[in-house]
Amino acid sequence: MANETDAIRDDIAALKKQLADLMKHTSAAARAKAEDLKDLPEQAGETLREQVRESPLASIAIAFIAGSIVGRMMR
């Protein structure tokens, strides 16, 4: 019975260590992803500016259509 209890304690200790390691890796990955997402709005804005520069008339038409749709939905 004592051997089984010791084995269970060892298993629990190993699981605790594995869980702690997993949490360290997960938090590091989450931090890295958050850093990537922090730059996303700036990148999207720059992409949009480039598209407007390349096709200004199409951009105006798309903005007008989108505004018309939103205006109709707001009524």
XYZ file of N, CA and C in Angstrom:
225
model
N 0.812 -1.185 0.000
C 0.000 0.000 0.000
C 0.865 1.261 0.000
N 1.952 1.259 0.747
C 2.842 2.412 0.822
C 3.509 2.667 -0.528
N 3.855 1.569 -1.226
C 4.474 1.720 -2.545
C 3.514 2.380 -3.527
N 2.240 2.010 -3.455
C 1.237 2.596 -4.346
C 1.059 4.080 -4.032
N 1.048 4.416 -2.759
C 0.906 5.814 -2.359
C 2.101 6.635 -2.830
N 3.295 6.071 -2.683
C 4.499 6.761 -3.145
C 4.464 6.952 -4.663
N 3.989 5.937 -5.369
C 3.899 6.023 -6.826
C 2.907 7.109 -7.239
N 1.792 7.181 -6.527
C 0.796 8.211 -6.826
C 1.374 9.600 -6.545
N 2.085 9.748 -5.445
C 2.720 11.035 -5.120
C 3.729 11.432 -6.193
N 4.508 10.452 -6.648
C 5.489 10.731 -7.704
C 4.792 11.160 -8.995
N 3.704 10.464 -9.325
C 2.941 10.817 -10.530
C 2.374 12.227 -10.419
N 1.838 12.566 -9.266
C 1.278 13.903 -9.052
C 2.378 14.956 -9.151
N 3.527 14.688 -8.588
C 4.645 15.631 -8.675
C 5.082 15.823 -10.127
N 5.131 14.728 -10.886
C 5.512 14.818 -12.295
C 4.472 15.619 -13.083
N 3.201 15.391 -12.789
C 2.137 16.138 -13.462
C 2.205 17.625 -13.134
N 2.502 17.961 -11.885
C 2.646 19.363 -11.489
C 3.766 20.030 -12.269
N 4.890 19.321 -12.411
C 6.016 19.877 -13.145
C 5.664 20.061 -14.620
N 5.010 19.078 -15.201
C 4.611 19.185 -16.600
C 3.637 20.343 -16.807
N 2.710 20.501 -15.878
C 1.740 21.583 -15.969
C 2.429 22.942 -15.846
N 3.382 23.061 -14.940
C 4.129 24.310 -14.780
C 4.904 24.637 -16.057
N 5.541 23.636 -16.653
C 6.274 23.842 -17.909
C 5.326 24.268 -19.030
N 4.179 23.620 -19.093
C 3.191 23.953 -20.109
C 2.714 25.390 -19.946
N 2.482 25.811 -18.724
C 2.028 27.179 -18.462
C 3.090 28.200 -18.874
N 4.362 27.884 -18.633
C 5.441 28.795 -19.038
C 5.457 28.962 -20.555
N 5.372 27.844 -21.271
C 5.404 27.895 -22.732
C 4.162 28.586 -23.284
N 3.021 28.319 -22.688
C 1.776 28.919 -23.150
C 1.787 30.421 -22.936
N 2.262 30.866 -21.787
C 2.284 32.305 -21.533
C 3.278 33.005 -22.458
N 4.384 32.364 -22.741
C 5.357 32.951 -23.674
C 4.753 33.059 -25.073
N 4.046 32.035 -25.495
C 3.409 32.066 -26.814
C 2.317 33.136 -26.858
N 1.563 33.286 -25.785
C 0.514 34.305 -25.734
C 1.113 35.707 -25.799
N 2.216 35.921 -25.099
C 2.878 37.227 -25.150
C 3.365 37.541 -26.569
N 3.943 36.542 -27.223
C 4.437 36.739 -28.585
C 3.291 37.070 -29.533
N 2.183 36.371 -29.383
C 1.018 36.622 -30.235
C 0.456 38.009 -29.974
N 0.420 38.426 -28.722
C -0.069 39.764 -28.381
C 0.804 40.839 -29.020
N 2.114 40.619 -29.036
C 3.018 41.568 -29.688
C 2.737 41.640 -31.191
N 2.475 40.487 -31.811
C 2.148 40.466 -33.234
C 0.856 41.226 -33.501
N -0.136 41.027 -32.644
C -1.429 41.671 -32.835
C -1.381 43.165 -32.551
N -0.427 43.587 -31.728
C -0.307 45.012 -31.410
C -0.003 45.810 -32.677
N 0.769 45.240 -33.583
C 1.153 45.924 -34.817
C 0.112 45.784 -35.928
N -0.890 44.954 -35.745
C -1.862 44.666 -36.794
C -2.632 45.901 -37.264
N -3.185 46.745 -36.382
C -3.930 47.911 -36.878
C -3.057 48.849 -37.721
N -1.810 49.026 -37.306
C -0.914 49.887 -38.079
C -0.652 49.290 -39.456
N -0.452 47.980 -39.509
C -0.205 47.315 -40.793
C -1.437 47.391 -41.684
N -2.616 47.197 -41.096
C -3.853 47.253 -41.873
C -4.066 48.659 -42.411
N -3.792 49.665 -41.594
C -3.931 51.047 -42.041
C -2.999 51.365 -43.189
N -1.780 50.890 -43.111
C -0.816 51.134 -44.189
C -1.254 50.435 -45.472
N -1.768 49.218 -45.355
C -2.260 48.491 -46.529
C -3.417 49.238 -47.170
N -4.314 49.746 -46.342
C -5.456 50.501 -46.855
C -4.988 51.774 -47.555
N -4.029 52.481 -46.964
C -3.492 53.696 -47.595
C -2.877 53.383 -48.957
N -2.165 52.279 -49.040
C -1.558 51.895 -50.318
C -2.621 51.600 -51.366
N -3.687 50.915 -50.962
C -4.759 50.595 -51.905
C -5.457 51.857 -52.392
N -5.663 52.825 -51.497
C -6.303 54.080 -51.883
C -5.403 54.840 -52.853
N -4.105 54.852 -52.604
C -3.165 55.527 -53.515
C -3.174 54.885 -54.899
N -3.269 53.548 -54.929
C -3.236 52.835 -56.207
C -4.537 52.985 -56.986
N -5.671 53.028 -56.292
C -6.977 53.094 -56.957
C -7.889 54.080 -56.227
N -7.649 55.363 -56.386
C -8.450 56.322 -55.630
C -9.930 56.328 -56.022
N -10.240 56.199 -57.303
C -11.649 56.215 -57.719
C -12.401 54.986 -57.209
N -11.764 53.849 -57.287
C -12.401 52.633 -56.779
C -12.607 52.743 -55.271
N -11.660 53.346 -54.579
C -11.785 53.518 -53.131
C -12.958 54.431 -52.784
N -13.126 55.503 -53.553
C -14.253 56.413 -53.323
C -15.566 55.693 -53.589
N -15.622 54.917 -54.668
C -16.846 54.181 -54.996
C -17.196 53.176 -53.902
N -16.208 52.458 -53.413
C -16.444 51.470 -52.350
C -16.912 52.165 -51.082
N -16.300 53.293 -50.744
C -16.715 54.038 -49.547
C -18.141 54.544 -49.693
N -18.500 55.028 -50.893
C -19.857 55.511 -51.130
C -20.876 54.384 -50.986
N -20.584 53.243 -51.587
C -21.500 52.095 -51.515
C -21.646 51.613 -50.074
N -20.533 51.507 -49.374
C -20.585 51.067 -47.975
C -21.379 52.061 -47.134
N -21.182 53.347 -47.363
C -21.928 54.365 -46.633
C -23.413 54.296 -46.932
N -23.760 54.044 -48.183
C -25.175 53.920 -48.560
C -25.828 52.725 -47.867
N -25.110 51.618 -47.823
C -25.644 50.418 -47.170
C -25.837 50.661 -45.682
N -24.849 51.248 -45.042
C -24.955 51.524 -43.610
C -26.081 52.529 -43.359
N -26.206 53.544 -44.220
C -27.270 54.534 -44.073
C -28.652 53.903 -44.169
N -28.813 52.974 -45.079
C -30.115 52.281 -45.214
C -30.395 51.389 -44.019
N -29.350 50.790 -43.470
C -29.546 49.918 -42.308
C -29.904 50.730 -41.059
N -29.463 51.983 -41.007
C -29.695 52.818 -39.832
C -31.115 53.395 -39.813
N -31.802 53.374 -40.925
C -33.175 53.945 -40.979
C -34.140 53.129 -40.220
